[in-house]
């Protein structure tokens, strides 16, 4: 959806694409649903930013699929050298006892560091006046510094800035010259307006000039998304990014800031650029995205990845895809209109459906068939297909794997703060109870989640009391 056609939700000067939540769909009328897969996870850290500043979260800032993506649940390497593997589980729905929860966990192969292709990365950094705050340019500098320290001699970096000026600060410099790259990044100072379009074009031109055949060619756009000067037509910008995508140049978008953060614009650019999108709200998050998880963020193993899900209407009466709201193909019977996303190395993403089963179903069931279609990275004309038609037995929620229990708590948390129409039987107490019983307390992200739920409970309980 283009910027100019996209409804937006505004809070102050921040903007979010308007979301229409997926509803229940009849499996008899629409047995098949198709969706784009990617490793976007910006929503979770953005939600955390609001809660840590004791502010309620704009409902349209809550994208539950990205919140699930954030945790990289239960990663296991695909067997037999496969690029992907699909795992499934079926359990009672903890907020609606008449329904069930169906999980699909998709994992990608792990590419060893010494086997990763050489990279040319173009850092496209917004240094406009709006980036002059502790939670903007300094965070990005810290993240890029960490990334540079992970580079190998066969990797290279260019740096483009836009703000008061649009300029190439550094041309393709080897990862063996780390200090030279770091000096350029550290020297950046904010000021001026935001001619974003010119900066994006210059970055892609540089990526094309230094293109590595068979390598990882990527523009990393770091911005608060405030493209307020210099764009004659935002649709032209999107089209240019789409053209570059088809030529093998990926786009990673890093969002920062508070007050004028343009989530809707950055999200759209990432989608058009066959890329991924993360929001950096702290130094710890900068380290997580650009150091600890840099292979997931920057190295693709599967392109144009989309999933087709076919329900058996004799087993499933109706179903609801949780998250992925406003996505093309949500109730389509074909993959033809679905544009795939990219998945990085060693990644685990989790999808969830709430389903209403038919009466008198068997103990062992095959309610669904998953078909994953993708291109192996760098093989643009050889579509691959992976099909899974699992035989599933309903596992009671209390006996369910802890990671799936924890994921259910994340779903309920997201549903409550986005004020979902399906959240009426969810409570903060229930979310906390499930999170406490299932969290891996040695995992910092899961441990932090419990404190975020407690903060949200206090904040939203006050709101409820005021409404009485």
PDB file of N, CA and C in Angstrom, residues 111-150:
ATOM      1  N   UNK A 111      23.678 -20.433   8.540  1.00  0.00           N
ATOM      2  CA  UNK A 111      24.868 -20.364   7.695  1.00  0.00           C
ATOM      3  C   UNK A 111      26.053 -20.012   8.590  1.00  0.00           C
ATOM      4  N   UNK A 112      27.072 -20.872   8.690  1.00  0.00           N
ATOM      5  CA  UNK A 112      28.232 -20.567   9.537  1.00  0.00           C
ATOM      6  C   UNK A 112      28.894 -19.261   9.099  1.00  0.00           C
ATOM      7  N   UNK A 113      29.481 -18.570  10.060  1.00  0.00           N
ATOM      8  CA  UNK A 113      30.098 -17.275   9.764  1.00  0.00           C
ATOM      9  C   UNK A 113      31.117 -17.365   8.639  1.00  0.00           C
ATOM     10  N   UNK A 114      31.904 -18.448   8.640  1.00  0.00           N
ATOM     11  CA  UNK A 114      32.943 -18.549   7.610  1.00  0.00           C
ATOM     12  C   UNK A 114      32.389 -18.909   6.238  1.00  0.00           C
ATOM     13  N   UNK A 115      31.082 -19.218   6.175  1.00  0.00           N
ATOM     14  CA  UNK A 115      30.449 -19.545   4.897  1.00  0.00           C
ATOM     15  C   UNK A 115      29.578 -18.402   4.372  1.00  0.00           C
ATOM     16  N   UNK A 116      29.436 -17.346   5.160  1.00  0.00           N
ATOM     17  CA  UNK A 116      28.605 -16.229   4.717  1.00  0.00           C
ATOM     18  C   UNK A 116      29.234 -15.560   3.499  1.00  0.00           C
ATOM     19  N   UNK A 117      28.435 -15.146   2.531  1.00  0.00           N
ATOM     20  CA  UNK A 117      28.989 -14.484   1.347  1.00  0.00           C
ATOM     21  C   UNK A 117      29.556 -13.115   1.707  1.00  0.00           C
ATOM     22  N   UNK A 118      30.469 -12.594   0.899  1.00  0.00           N
ATOM     23  CA  UNK A 118      30.971 -11.241   1.154  1.00  0.00           C
ATOM     24  C   UNK A 118      29.845 -10.224   1.036  1.00  0.00           C
ATOM     25  N   UNK A 119      29.945  -9.168   1.818  1.00  0.00           N
ATOM     26  CA  UNK A 119      28.890  -8.153   1.849  1.00  0.00           C
ATOM     27  C   UNK A 119      29.407  -6.799   1.418  1.00  0.00           C
ATOM     28  N   UNK A 120      28.540  -6.072   0.712  1.00  0.00           N
ATOM     29  CA  UNK A 120      28.739  -4.634   0.584  1.00  0.00           C
ATOM     30  C   UNK A 120      27.530  -3.970   1.211  1.00  0.00           C
ATOM     31  N   UNK A 121      27.766  -3.280   2.315  1.00  0.00           N
ATOM     32  CA  UNK A 121      26.704  -2.619   3.063  1.00  0.00           C
ATOM     33  C   UNK A 121      26.815  -1.114   2.874  1.00  0.00           C
ATOM     34  N   UNK A 122      25.714  -0.493   2.516  1.00  0.00           N
ATOM     35  CA  UNK A 122      25.674   0.968   2.426  1.00  0.00           C
ATOM     36  C   UNK A 122      24.899   1.483   3.626  1.00  0.00           C
ATOM     37  N   UNK A 123      25.599   2.149   4.546  1.00  0.00           N
ATOM     38  CA  UNK A 123      24.922   2.777   5.676  1.00  0.00           C
ATOM     39  C   UNK A 123      24.312   4.083   5.172  1.00  0.00           C
ATOM     40  N   UNK A 124      23.010   4.162   5.150  1.00  0.00           N
ATOM     41  CA  UNK A 124      22.302   5.380   4.744  1.00  0.00           C
ATOM     42  C   UNK A 124      21.737   6.006   6.015  1.00  0.00           C
ATOM     43  N   UNK A 125      22.391   7.052   6.497  1.00  0.00           N
ATOM     44  CA  UNK A 125      22.113   7.573   7.837  1.00  0.00           C
ATOM     45  C   UNK A 125      21.485   8.963   7.758  1.00  0.00           C
ATOM     46  N   UNK A 126      20.350   9.094   8.394  1.00  0.00           N
ATOM     47  CA  UNK A 126      19.635  10.363   8.503  1.00  0.00           C
ATOM     48  C   UNK A 126      20.346  11.225   9.545  1.00  0.00           C
ATOM     49  N   UNK A 127      20.903  12.367   9.116  1.00  0.00           N
ATOM     50  CA  UNK A 127      21.542  13.286  10.067  1.00  0.00           C
ATOM     51  C   UNK A 127      20.823  14.630  10.065  1.00  0.00           C
ATOM     52  N   UNK A 128      19.524  14.606   9.759  1.00  0.00           N
ATOM     53  CA  UNK A 128      18.746  15.841   9.782  1.00  0.00           C
ATOM     54  C   UNK A 128      18.577  16.314  11.223  1.00  0.00           C
ATOM     55  N   UNK A 129      18.067  17.531  11.377  1.00  0.00           N
ATOM     56  CA  UNK A 129      17.936  18.136  12.703  1.00  0.00           C
ATOM     57  C   UNK A 129      17.077  17.301  13.644  1.00  0.00           C
ATOM     58  N   UNK A 130      16.106  16.573  13.076  1.00  0.00           N
ATOM     59  CA  UNK A 130      15.219  15.769  13.926  1.00  0.00           C
ATOM     60  C   UNK A 130      15.946  14.607  14.598  1.00  0.00           C
ATOM     61  N   UNK A 131      17.166  14.306  14.140  1.00  0.00           N
ATOM     62  CA  UNK A 131      17.939  13.199  14.723  1.00  0.00           C
ATOM     63  C   UNK A 131      18.806  13.654  15.897  1.00  0.00           C
ATOM     64  N   UNK A 132      18.684  14.926  16.279  1.00  0.00           N
ATOM     65  CA  UNK A 132      19.505  15.490  17.348  1.00  0.00           C
ATOM     66  C   UNK A 132      18.872  15.209  18.710  1.00  0.00           C
ATOM     67  N   UNK A 133      18.964  13.970  19.149  1.00  0.00           N
ATOM     68  CA  UNK A 133      18.453  13.564  20.462  1.00  0.00           C
ATOM     69  C   UNK A 133      19.180  12.298  20.872  1.00  0.00           C
ATOM     70  N   UNK A 134      19.260  12.064  22.184  1.00  0.00           N
ATOM     71  CA  UNK A 134      20.013  10.917  22.684  1.00  0.00           C
ATOM     72  C   UNK A 134      19.477   9.587  22.175  1.00  0.00           C
ATOM     73  N   UNK A 135      18.155   9.534  21.900  1.00  0.00           N
ATOM     74  CA  UNK A 135      17.565   8.260  21.471  1.00  0.00           C
ATOM     75  C   UNK A 135      17.497   8.140  19.957  1.00  0.00           C
ATOM     76  N   UNK A 136      18.320   8.916  19.259  1.00  0.00           N
ATOM     77  CA  UNK A 136      18.320   8.852  17.793  1.00  0.00           C
ATOM     78  C   UNK A 136      19.734   8.595  17.263  1.00  0.00           C
ATOM     79  N   UNK A 137      20.418   9.637  16.813  1.00  0.00           N
ATOM     80  CA  UNK A 137      21.716   9.426  16.169  1.00  0.00           C
ATOM     81  C   UNK A 137      22.723   8.705  17.073  1.00  0.00           C
ATOM     82  N   UNK A 138      22.832   9.033  18.364  1.00  0.00           N
ATOM     83  CA  UNK A 138      23.792   8.296  19.206  1.00  0.00           C
ATOM     84  C   UNK A 138      23.511   6.792  19.274  1.00  0.00           C
ATOM     85  N   UNK A 139      22.235   6.407  19.302  1.00  0.00           N
ATOM     86  CA  UNK A 139      21.893   4.978  19.302  1.00  0.00           C
ATOM     87  C   UNK A 139      22.352   4.313  18.014  1.00  0.00           C
ATOM     88  N   UNK A 140      22.119   5.003  16.899  1.00  0.00           N
ATOM     89  CA  UNK A 140      22.513   4.444  15.603  1.00  0.00           C
ATOM     90  C   UNK A 140      24.029   4.318  15.494  1.00  0.00           C
ATOM     91  N   UNK A 141      24.745   5.322  15.966  1.00  0.00           N
ATOM     92  CA  UNK A 141      26.207   5.244  15.942  1.00  0.00           C
ATOM     93  C   UNK A 141      26.693   4.024  16.721  1.00  0.00           C
ATOM     94  N   UNK A 142      26.114   3.811  17.897  1.00  0.00           N
ATOM     95  CA  UNK A 142      26.515   2.667  18.721  1.00  0.00           C
ATOM     96  C   UNK A 142      26.238   1.352  17.994  1.00  0.00           C
ATOM     97  N   UNK A 143      25.075   1.269  17.360  1.00  0.00           N
ATOM     98  CA  UNK A 143      24.729   0.056  16.630  1.00  0.00           C
ATOM     99  C   UNK A 143      25.651  -0.196  15.455  1.00  0.00           C
ATOM    100  N   UNK A 144      25.916   0.848  14.672  1.00  0.00           N
ATOM    101  CA  UNK A 144      26.804   0.691  13.517  1.00  0.00           C
ATOM    102  C   UNK A 144      28.234   0.357  13.958  1.00  0.00           C
ATOM    103  N   UNK A 145      28.675   0.944  15.064  1.00  0.00           N
ATOM    104  CA  UNK A 145      30.014   0.619  15.561  1.00  0.00           C
ATOM    105  C   UNK A 145      30.122  -0.866  15.895  1.00  0.00           C
ATOM    106  N   UNK A 146      29.076  -1.401  16.517  1.00  0.00           N
ATOM    107  CA  UNK A 146      29.080  -2.829  16.827  1.00  0.00           C
ATOM    108  C   UNK A 146      29.090  -3.682  15.574  1.00  0.00           C
ATOM    109  N   UNK A 147      28.315  -3.277  14.583  1.00  0.00           N
ATOM    110  CA  UNK A 147      28.267  -4.016  13.321  1.00  0.00           C
ATOM    111  C   UNK A 147      29.622  -3.995  12.624  1.00  0.00           C
ATOM    112  N   UNK A 148      30.257  -2.837  12.587  1.00  0.00           N
ATOM    113  CA  UNK A 148      31.559  -2.712  11.925  1.00  0.00           C
ATOM    114  C   UNK A 148      32.577  -3.662  12.558  1.00  0.00           C
ATOM    115  N   UNK A 149      32.513  -3.804  13.859  1.00  0.00           N
ATOM    116  CA  UNK A 149      33.471  -4.679  14.545  1.00  0.00           C
ATOM    117  C   UNK A 149      33.257  -6.155  14.230  1.00  0.00           C
ATOM    118  N   UNK A 150      32.136  -6.490  13.608  1.00  0.00           N
ATOM    119  CA  UNK A 150      31.874  -7.873  13.180  1.00  0.00           C
ATOM    120  C   UNK A 150      32.279  -8.128  11.728  1.00  0.00           C
TER     121      UNK A 150
END
